[in-house]
PDB file of C-alpha atoms in Angstrom:
ATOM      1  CA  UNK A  28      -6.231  -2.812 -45.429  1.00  0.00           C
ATOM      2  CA  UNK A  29      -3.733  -5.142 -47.125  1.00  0.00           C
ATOM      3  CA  UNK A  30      -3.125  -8.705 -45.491  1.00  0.00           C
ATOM      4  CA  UNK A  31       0.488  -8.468 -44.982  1.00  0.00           C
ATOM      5  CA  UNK A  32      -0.566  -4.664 -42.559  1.00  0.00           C
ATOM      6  CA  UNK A  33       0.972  -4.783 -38.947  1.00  0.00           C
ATOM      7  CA  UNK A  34       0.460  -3.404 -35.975  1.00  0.00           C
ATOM      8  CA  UNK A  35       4.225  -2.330 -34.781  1.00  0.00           C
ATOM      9  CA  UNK A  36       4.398  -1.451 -31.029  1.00  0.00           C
ATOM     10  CA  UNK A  37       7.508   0.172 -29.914  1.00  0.00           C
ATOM     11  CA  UNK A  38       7.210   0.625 -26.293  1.00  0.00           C
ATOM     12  CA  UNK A  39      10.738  -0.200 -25.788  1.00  0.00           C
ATOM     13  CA  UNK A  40      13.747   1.626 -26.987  1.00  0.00           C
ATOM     14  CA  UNK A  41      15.670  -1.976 -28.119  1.00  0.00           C
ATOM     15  CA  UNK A  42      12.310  -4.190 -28.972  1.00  0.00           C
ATOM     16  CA  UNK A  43       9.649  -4.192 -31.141  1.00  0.00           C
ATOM     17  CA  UNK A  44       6.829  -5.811 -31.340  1.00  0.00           C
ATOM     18  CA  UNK A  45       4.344  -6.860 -34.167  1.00  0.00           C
ATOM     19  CA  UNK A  46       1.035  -8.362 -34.669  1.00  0.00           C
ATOM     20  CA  UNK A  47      -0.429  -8.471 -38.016  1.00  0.00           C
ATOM     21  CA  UNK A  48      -3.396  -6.924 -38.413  1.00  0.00           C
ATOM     22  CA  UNK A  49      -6.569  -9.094 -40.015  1.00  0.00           C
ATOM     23  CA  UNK A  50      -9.200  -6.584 -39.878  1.00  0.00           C
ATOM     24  CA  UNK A  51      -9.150  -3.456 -38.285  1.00  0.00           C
ATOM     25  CA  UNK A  52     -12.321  -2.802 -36.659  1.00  0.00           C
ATOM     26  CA  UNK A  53     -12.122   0.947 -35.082  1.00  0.00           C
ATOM     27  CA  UNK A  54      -9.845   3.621 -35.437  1.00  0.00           C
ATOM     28  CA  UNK A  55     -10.498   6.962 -32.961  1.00  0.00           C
ATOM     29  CA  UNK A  56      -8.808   9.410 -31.369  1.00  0.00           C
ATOM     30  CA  UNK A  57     -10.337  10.602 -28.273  1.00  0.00           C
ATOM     31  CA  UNK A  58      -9.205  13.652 -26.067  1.00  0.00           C
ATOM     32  CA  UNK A  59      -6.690  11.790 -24.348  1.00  0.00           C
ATOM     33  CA  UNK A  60      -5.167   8.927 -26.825  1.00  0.00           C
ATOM     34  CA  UNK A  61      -5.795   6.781 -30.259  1.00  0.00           C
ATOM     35  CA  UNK A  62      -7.483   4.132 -29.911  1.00  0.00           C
ATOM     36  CA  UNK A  63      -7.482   0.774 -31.947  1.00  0.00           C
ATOM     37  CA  UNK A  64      -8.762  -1.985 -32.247  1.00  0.00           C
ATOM     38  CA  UNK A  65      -8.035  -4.576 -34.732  1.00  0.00           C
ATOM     39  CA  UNK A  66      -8.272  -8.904 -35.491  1.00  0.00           C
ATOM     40  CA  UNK A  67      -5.554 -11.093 -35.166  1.00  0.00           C
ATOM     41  CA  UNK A  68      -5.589 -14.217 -35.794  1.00  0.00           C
ATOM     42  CA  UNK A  69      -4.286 -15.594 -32.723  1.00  0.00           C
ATOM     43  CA  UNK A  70      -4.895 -13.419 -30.090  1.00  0.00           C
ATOM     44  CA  UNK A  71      -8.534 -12.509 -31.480  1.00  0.00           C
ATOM     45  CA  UNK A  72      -9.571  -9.149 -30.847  1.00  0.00           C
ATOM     46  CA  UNK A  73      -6.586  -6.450 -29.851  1.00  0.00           C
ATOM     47  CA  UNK A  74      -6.930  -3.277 -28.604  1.00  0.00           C
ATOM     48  CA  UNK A  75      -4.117  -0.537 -28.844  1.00  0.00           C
ATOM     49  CA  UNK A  76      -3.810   2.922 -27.069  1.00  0.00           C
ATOM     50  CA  UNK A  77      -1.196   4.819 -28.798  1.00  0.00           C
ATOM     51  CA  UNK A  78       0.248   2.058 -30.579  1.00  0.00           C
ATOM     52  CA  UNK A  79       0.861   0.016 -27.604  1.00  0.00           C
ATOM     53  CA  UNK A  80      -1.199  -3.589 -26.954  1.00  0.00           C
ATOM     54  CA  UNK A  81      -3.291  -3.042 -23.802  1.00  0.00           C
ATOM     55  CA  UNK A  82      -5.639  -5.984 -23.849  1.00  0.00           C
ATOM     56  CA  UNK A  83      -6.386  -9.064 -26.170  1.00  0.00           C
ATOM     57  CA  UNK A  84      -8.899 -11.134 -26.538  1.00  0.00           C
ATOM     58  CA  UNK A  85      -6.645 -14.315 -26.140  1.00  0.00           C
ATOM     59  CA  UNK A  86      -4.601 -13.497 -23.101  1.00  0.00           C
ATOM     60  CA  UNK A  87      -6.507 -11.225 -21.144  1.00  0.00           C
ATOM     61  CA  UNK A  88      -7.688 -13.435 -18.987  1.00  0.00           C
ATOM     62  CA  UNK A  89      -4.043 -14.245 -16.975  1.00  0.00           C
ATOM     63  CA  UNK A  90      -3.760 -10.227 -16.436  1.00  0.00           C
ATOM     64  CA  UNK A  91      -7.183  -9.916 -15.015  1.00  0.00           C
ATOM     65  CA  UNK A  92      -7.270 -13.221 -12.682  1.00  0.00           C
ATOM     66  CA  UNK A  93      -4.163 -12.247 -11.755  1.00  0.00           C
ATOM     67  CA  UNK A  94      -4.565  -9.065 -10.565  1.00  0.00           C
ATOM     68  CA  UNK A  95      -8.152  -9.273  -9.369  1.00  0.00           C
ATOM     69  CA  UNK A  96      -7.894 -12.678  -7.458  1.00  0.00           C
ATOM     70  CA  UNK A  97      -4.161 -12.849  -5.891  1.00  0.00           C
ATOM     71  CA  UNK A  98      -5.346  -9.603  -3.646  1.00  0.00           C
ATOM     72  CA  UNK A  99      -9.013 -10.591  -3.097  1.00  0.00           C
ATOM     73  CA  UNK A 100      -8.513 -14.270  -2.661  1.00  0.00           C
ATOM     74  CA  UNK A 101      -5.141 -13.331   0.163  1.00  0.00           C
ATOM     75  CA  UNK A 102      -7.340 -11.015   1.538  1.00  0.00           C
ATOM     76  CA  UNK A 103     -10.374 -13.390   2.595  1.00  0.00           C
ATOM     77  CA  UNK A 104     -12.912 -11.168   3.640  1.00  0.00           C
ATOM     78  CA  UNK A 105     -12.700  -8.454   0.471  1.00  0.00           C
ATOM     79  CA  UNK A 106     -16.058  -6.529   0.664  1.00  0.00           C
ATOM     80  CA  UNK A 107     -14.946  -3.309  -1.408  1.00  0.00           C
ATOM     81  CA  UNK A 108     -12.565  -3.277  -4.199  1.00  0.00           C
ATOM     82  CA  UNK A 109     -11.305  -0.152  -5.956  1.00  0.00           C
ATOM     83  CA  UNK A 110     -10.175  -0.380  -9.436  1.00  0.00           C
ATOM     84  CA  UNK A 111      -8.029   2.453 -10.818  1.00  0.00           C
ATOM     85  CA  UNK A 112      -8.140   2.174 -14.756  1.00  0.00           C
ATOM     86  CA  UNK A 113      -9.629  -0.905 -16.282  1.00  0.00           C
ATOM     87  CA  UNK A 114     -11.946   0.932 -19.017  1.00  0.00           C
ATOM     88  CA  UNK A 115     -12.134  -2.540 -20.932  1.00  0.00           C
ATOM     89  CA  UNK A 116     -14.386  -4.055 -18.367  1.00  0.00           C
ATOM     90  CA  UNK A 117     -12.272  -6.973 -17.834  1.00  0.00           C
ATOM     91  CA  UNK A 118     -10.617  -6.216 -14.143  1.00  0.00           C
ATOM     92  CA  UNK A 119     -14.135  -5.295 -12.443  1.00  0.00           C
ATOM     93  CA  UNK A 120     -15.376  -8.840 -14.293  1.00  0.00           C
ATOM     94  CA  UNK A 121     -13.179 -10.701 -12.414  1.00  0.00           C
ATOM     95  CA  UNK A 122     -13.583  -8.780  -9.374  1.00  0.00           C
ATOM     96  CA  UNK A 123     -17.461  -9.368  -9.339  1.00  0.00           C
ATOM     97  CA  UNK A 124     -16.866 -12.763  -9.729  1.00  0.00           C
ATOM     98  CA  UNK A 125     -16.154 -12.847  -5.573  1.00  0.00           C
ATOM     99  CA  UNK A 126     -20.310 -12.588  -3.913  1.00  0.00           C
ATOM    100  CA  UNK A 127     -18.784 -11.735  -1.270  1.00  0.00           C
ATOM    101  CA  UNK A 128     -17.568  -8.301  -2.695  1.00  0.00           C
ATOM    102  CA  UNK A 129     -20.364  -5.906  -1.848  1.00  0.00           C
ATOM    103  CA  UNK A 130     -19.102  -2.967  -4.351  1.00  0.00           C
ATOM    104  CA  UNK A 131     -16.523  -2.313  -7.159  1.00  0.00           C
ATOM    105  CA  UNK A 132     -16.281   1.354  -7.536  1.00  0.00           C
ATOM    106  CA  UNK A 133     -14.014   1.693 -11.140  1.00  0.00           C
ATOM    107  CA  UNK A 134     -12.577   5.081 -11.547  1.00  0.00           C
ATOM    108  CA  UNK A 135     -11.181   5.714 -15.704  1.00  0.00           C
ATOM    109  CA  UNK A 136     -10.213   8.728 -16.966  1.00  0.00           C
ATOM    110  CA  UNK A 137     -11.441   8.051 -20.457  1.00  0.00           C
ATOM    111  CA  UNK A 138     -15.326   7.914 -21.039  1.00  0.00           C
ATOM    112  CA  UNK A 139     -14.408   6.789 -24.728  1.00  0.00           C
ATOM    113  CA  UNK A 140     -12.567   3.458 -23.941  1.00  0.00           C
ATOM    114  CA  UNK A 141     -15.325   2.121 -21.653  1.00  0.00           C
ATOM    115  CA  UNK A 142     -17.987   3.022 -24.296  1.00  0.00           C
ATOM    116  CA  UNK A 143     -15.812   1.388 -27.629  1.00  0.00           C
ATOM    117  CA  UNK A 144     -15.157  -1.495 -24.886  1.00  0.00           C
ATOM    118  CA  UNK A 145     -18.471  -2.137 -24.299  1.00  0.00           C
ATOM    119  CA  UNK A 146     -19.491  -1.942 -28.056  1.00  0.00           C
ATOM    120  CA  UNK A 147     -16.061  -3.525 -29.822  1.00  0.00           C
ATOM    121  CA  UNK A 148     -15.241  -5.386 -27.130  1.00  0.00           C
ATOM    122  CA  UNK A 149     -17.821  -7.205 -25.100  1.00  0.00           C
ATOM    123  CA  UNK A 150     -16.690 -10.084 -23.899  1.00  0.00           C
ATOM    124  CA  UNK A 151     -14.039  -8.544 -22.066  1.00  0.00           C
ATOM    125  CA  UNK A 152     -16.258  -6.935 -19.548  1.00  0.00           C
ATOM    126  CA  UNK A 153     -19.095 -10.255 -20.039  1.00  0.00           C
ATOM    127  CA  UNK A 154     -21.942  -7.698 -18.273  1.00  0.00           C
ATOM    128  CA  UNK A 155     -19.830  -6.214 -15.758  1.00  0.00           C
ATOM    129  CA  UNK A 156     -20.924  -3.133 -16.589  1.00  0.00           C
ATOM    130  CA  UNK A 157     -24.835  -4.373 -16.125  1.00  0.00           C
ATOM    131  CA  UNK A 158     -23.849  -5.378 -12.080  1.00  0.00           C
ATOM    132  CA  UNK A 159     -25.637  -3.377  -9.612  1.00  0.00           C
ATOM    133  CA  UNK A 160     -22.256  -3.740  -7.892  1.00  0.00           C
ATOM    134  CA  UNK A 161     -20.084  -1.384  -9.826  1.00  0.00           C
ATOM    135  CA  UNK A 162     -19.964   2.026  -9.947  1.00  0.00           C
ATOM    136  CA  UNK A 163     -18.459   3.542 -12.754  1.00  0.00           C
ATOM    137  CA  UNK A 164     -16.162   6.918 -11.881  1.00  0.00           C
ATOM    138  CA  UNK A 165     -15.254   8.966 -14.964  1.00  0.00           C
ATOM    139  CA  UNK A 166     -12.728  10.865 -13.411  1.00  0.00           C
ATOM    140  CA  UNK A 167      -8.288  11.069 -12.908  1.00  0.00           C
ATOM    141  CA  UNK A 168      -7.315   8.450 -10.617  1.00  0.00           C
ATOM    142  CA  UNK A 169      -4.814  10.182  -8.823  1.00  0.00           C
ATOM    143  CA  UNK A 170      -7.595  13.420  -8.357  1.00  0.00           C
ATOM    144  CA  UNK A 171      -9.810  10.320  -6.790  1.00  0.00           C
ATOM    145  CA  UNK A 172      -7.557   9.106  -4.038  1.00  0.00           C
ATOM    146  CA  UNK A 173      -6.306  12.499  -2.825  1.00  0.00           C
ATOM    147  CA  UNK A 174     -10.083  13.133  -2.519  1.00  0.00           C
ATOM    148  CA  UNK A 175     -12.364  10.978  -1.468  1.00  0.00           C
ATOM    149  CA  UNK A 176     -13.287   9.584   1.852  1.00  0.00           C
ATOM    150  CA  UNK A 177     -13.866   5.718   1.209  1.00  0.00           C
ATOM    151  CA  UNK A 178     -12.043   3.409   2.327  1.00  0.00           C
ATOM    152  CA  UNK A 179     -11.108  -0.051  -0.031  1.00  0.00           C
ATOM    153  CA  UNK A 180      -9.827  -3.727   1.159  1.00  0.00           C
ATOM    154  CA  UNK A 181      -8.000  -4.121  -2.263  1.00  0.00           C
ATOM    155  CA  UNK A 182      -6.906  -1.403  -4.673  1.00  0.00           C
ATOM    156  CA  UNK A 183      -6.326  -2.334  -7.879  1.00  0.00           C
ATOM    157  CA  UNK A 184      -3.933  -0.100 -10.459  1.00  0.00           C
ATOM    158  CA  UNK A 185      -4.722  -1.291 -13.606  1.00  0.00           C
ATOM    159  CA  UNK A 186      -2.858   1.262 -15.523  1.00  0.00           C
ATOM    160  CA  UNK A 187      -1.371   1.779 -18.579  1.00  0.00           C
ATOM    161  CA  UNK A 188       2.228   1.976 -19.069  1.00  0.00           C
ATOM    162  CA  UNK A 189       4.175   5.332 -17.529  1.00  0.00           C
ATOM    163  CA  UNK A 190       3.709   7.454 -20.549  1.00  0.00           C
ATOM    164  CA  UNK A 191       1.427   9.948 -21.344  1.00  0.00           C
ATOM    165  CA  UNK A 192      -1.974   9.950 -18.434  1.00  0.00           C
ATOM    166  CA  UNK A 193      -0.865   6.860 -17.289  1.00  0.00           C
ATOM    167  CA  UNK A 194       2.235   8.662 -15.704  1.00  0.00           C
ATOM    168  CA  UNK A 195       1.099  10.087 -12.453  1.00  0.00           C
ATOM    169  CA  UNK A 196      -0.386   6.775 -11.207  1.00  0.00           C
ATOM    170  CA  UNK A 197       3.491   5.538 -10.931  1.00  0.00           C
ATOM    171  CA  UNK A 198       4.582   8.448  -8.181  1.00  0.00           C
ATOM    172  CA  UNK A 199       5.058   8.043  -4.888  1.00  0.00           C
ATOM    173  CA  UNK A 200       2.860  10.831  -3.968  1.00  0.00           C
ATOM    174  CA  UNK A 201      -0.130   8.479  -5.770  1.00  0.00           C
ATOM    175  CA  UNK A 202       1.107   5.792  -4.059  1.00  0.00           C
ATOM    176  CA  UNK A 203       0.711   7.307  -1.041  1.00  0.00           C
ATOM    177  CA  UNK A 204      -2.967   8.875  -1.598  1.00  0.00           C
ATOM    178  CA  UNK A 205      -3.745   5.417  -2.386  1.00  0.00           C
ATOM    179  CA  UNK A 206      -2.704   3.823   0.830  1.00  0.00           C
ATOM    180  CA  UNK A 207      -4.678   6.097   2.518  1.00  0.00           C
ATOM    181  CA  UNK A 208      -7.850   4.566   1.016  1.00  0.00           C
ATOM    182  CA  UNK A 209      -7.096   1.469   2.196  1.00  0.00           C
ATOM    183  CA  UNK A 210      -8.787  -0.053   5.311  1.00  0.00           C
ATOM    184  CA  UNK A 211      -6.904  -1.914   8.131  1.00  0.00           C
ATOM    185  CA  UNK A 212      -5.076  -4.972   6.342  1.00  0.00           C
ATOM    186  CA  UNK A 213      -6.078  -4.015   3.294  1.00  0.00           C
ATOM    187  CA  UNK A 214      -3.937  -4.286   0.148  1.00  0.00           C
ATOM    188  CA  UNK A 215      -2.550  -2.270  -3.061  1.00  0.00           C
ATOM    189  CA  UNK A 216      -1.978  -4.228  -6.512  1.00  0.00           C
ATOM    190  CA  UNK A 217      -0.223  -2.552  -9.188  1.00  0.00           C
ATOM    191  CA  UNK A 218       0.785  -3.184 -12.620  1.00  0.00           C
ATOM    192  CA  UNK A 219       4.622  -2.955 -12.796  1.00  0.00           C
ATOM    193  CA  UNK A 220       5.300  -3.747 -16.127  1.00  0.00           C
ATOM    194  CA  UNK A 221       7.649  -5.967 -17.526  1.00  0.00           C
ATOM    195  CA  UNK A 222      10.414  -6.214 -15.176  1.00  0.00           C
ATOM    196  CA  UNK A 223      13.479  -7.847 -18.005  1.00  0.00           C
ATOM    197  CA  UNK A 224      12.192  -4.973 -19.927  1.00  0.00           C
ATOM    198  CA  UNK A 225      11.277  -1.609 -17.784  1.00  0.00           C
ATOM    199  CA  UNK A 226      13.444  -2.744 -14.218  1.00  0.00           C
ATOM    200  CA  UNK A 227      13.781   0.956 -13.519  1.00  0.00           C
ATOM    201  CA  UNK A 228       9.653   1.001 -13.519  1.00  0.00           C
ATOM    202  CA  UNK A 229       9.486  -1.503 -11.085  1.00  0.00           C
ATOM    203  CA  UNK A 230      12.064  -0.398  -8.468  1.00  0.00           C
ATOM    204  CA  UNK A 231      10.766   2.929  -8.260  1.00  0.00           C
ATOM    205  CA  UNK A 232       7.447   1.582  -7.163  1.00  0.00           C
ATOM    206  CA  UNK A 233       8.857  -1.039  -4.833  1.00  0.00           C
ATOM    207  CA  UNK A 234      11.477   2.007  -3.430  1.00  0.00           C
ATOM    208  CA  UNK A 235       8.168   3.990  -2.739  1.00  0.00           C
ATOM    209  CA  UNK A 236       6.117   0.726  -1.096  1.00  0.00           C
ATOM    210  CA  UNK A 237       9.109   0.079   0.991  1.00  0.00           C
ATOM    211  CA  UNK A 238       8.101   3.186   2.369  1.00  0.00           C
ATOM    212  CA  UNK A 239       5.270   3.207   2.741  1.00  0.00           C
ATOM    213  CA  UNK A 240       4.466  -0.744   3.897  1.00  0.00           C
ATOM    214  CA  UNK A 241       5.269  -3.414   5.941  1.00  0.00           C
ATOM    215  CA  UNK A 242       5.097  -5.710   3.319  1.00  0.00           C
ATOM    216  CA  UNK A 243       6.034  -4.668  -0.289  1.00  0.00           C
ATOM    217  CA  UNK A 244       6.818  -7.209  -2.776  1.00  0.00           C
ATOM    218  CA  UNK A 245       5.978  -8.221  -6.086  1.00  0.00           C
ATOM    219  CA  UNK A 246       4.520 -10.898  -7.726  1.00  0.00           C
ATOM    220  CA  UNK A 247       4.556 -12.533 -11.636  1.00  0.00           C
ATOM    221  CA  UNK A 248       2.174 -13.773 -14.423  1.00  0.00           C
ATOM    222  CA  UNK A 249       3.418 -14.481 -17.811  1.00  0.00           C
ATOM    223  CA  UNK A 250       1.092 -13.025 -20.478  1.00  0.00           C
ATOM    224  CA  UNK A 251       2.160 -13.888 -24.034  1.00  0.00           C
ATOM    225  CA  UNK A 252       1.461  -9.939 -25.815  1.00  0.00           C
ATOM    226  CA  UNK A 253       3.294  -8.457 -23.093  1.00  0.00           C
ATOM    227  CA  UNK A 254       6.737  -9.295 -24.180  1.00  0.00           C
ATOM    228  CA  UNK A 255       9.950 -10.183 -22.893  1.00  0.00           C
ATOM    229  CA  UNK A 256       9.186 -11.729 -19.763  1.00  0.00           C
ATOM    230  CA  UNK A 257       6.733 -12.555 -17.069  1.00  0.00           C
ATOM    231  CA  UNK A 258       4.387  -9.147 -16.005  1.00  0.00           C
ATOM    232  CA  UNK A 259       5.357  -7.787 -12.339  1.00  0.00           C
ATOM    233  CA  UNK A 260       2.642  -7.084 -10.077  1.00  0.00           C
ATOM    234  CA  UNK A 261       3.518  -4.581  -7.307  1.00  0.00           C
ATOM    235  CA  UNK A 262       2.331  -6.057  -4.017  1.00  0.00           C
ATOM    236  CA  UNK A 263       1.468  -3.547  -0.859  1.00  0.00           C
ATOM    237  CA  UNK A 264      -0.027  -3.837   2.711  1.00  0.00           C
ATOM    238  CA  UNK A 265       0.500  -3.282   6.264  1.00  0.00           C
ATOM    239  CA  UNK A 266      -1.528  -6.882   6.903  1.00  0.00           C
ATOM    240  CA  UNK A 267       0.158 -10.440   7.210  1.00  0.00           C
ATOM    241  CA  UNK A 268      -2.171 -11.802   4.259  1.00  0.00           C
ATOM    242  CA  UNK A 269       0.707 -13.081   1.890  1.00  0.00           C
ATOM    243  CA  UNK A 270       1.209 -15.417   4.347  1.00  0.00           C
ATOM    244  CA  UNK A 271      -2.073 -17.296   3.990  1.00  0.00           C
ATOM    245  CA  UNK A 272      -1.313 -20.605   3.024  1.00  0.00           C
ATOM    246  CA  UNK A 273      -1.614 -23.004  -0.288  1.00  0.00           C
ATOM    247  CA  UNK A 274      -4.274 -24.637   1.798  1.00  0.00           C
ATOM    248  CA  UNK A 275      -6.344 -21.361   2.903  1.00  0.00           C
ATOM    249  CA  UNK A 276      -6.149 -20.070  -0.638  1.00  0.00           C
ATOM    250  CA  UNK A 277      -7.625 -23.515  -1.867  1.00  0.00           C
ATOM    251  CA  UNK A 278     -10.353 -23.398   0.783  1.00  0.00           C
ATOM    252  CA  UNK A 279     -11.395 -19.932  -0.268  1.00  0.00           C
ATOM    253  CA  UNK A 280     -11.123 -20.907  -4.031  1.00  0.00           C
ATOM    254  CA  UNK A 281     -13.389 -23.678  -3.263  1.00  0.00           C
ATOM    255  CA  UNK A 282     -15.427 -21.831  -1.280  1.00  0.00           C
ATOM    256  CA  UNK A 283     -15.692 -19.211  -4.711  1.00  0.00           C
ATOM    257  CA  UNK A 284     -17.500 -21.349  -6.495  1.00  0.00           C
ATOM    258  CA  UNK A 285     -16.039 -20.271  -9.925  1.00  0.00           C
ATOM    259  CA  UNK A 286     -13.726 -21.804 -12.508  1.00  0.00           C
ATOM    260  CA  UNK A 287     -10.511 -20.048 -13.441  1.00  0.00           C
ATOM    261  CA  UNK A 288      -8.050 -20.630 -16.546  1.00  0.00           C
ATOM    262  CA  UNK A 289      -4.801 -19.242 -15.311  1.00  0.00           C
ATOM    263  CA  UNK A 290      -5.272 -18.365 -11.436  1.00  0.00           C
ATOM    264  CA  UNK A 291      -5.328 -21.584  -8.977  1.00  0.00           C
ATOM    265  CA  UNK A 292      -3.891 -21.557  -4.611  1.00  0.00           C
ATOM    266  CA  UNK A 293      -0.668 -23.314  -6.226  1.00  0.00           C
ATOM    267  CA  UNK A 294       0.005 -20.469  -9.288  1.00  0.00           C
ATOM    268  CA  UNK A 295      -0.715 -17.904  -6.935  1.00  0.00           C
ATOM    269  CA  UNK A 296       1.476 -19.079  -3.859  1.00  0.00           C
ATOM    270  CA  UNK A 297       4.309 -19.159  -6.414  1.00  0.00           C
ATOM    271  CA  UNK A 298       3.852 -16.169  -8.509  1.00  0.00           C
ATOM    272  CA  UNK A 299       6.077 -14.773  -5.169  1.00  0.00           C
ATOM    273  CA  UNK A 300       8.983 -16.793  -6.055  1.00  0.00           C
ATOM    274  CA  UNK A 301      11.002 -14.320  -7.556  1.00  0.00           C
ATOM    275  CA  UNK A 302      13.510 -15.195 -10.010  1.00  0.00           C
ATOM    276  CA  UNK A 303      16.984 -13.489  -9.199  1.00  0.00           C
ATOM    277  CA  UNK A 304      17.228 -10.731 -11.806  1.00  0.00           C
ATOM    278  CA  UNK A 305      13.679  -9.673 -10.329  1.00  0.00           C
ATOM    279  CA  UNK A 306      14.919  -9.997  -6.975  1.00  0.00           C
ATOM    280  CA  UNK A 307      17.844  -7.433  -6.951  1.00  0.00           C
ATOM    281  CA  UNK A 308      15.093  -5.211  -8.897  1.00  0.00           C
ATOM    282  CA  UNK A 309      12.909  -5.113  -5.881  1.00  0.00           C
ATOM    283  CA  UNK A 310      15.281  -5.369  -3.012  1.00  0.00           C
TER     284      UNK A 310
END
């Protein structure tokens, strides 16, 4: 492949995006989408579903300690964690992370992106996959929570975007099954895209968690390959635990024992601060 090759991702109707490609590393398509995955050098290892960036090496970690430690961390006494999506490994890593959390049970609908993860991508999941903790669910997401009988402290969507399989995991009827998994006080995460970019995305969800929680909100992380803004996270639960304080958060952080690079009590207390534009999205 010649030096000046891109990858071109045109999610968005008005924006492109392009990261040139150093060396491209795997090329598949399974039964459900192409996969790639291809060098950069800046954002070190990339990997692309359909043309469209869903993890890289450089940035992943604000998406994951984002998502993984805003619910656990508000939560305070997290002992089971679903994770909807996350074939890459990186969501149930961070998840782990807590000792306290007895079991991760990972549900992706795509046996081929958690094997090519674990082989092209590694250090995403760091062993994740080894922990006696997780249990790995090949299986739909939405099929899961209309069926089974567990019940979750935090839920985790870590979806793609709401195109092609990733769709049904942005309806209200999902939504819905989801909440049902929860236990008392327990809370729903959801990746909401990026709001300057899809606003429609994120008001559907936050129409549907309106209705179906006390408290439904979103909250923001600015990841540099998802572009055109900070990332909204989709925030649901009947419990008071976005109310825990800068200095709870720190003592359970403490109390953690592990070293973040993007997540800390203070990033995470603001992350709710929601810029205007977002605002009027939500509300």
């Amino acid at each position: 492949m010649p030096p000046s090759a891109w990858s071109v991702e045109e999610l968005h109707a008005d924006h492109r995006q392009a990261l040139r490609i150093g060396t491209l590393i795997y090329d598949s398509e399974t039964a459900h989408q192409r996969i790639k995955v291809f060098e950069n050098p800046r954002f070190g290892r990339i990997m692309t579903l359909d043309g469209v960036v869903q993890v890289t090496e450089g940035d992943e970690f604000i998406y994951h300690e984002m998502m993984a430690h805003v619910p656990i961390f508000a939560h305070g006494a997290a002992r089971r964690v679903l994770i909807i999506g996350g074939g890459d490994g990186g969501m149930a890593r961070e998840a782990l992370r807590h000792t306290e959390v007895e079991k991760v049970t990972m549900v992706e609908i795509d046996a081929g992106v958690v094997e090519f993860s674990k082989k092209y991508l590694p250090g995403i999941s760091a062993g994740a996959f080894e922990d006696p903790r997780l249990e790995l669910v090949i299986a739909d997401g939405a099929a899961f929570v209309a069926e089974t009988t567990e019940e979750f402290d935090v839920i985790i969507v870590d979806s793609t975007d709401p195109i092609g399989p990733g769709e049904v995991l942005f309806t209200e009827t999902f939504y819905g099954r989801a909440k049902r998994c929860l236990s008392p006080g327990g809370i729903l995460v959801t990746q909401n895209g990026v709001p300057f970019m899809q606003g429609e995305e994120l008001t559907n969800t936050m129409r549907a968690f309106r209705a179906l929680f006390r408290d439904a909100t979103c909250y923001l992380a600015t990841i540099p390959t998802y572009a055109g803004g900070p990332m909204a996270m989709g925030w649901g639960s009947d419990g008071t635990s976005r109310g825990a304080s800068i200095e709870e958060l720190d003592e359970r952080f403490r109390a953690a024992g592990f070293e973040t690079r993007y997540y800390s009590p203070e990033v995470h207390h603001a992350a709710f601060a929601l810029p205007g534009y977002v605002r009027k999205l939500v509300h």
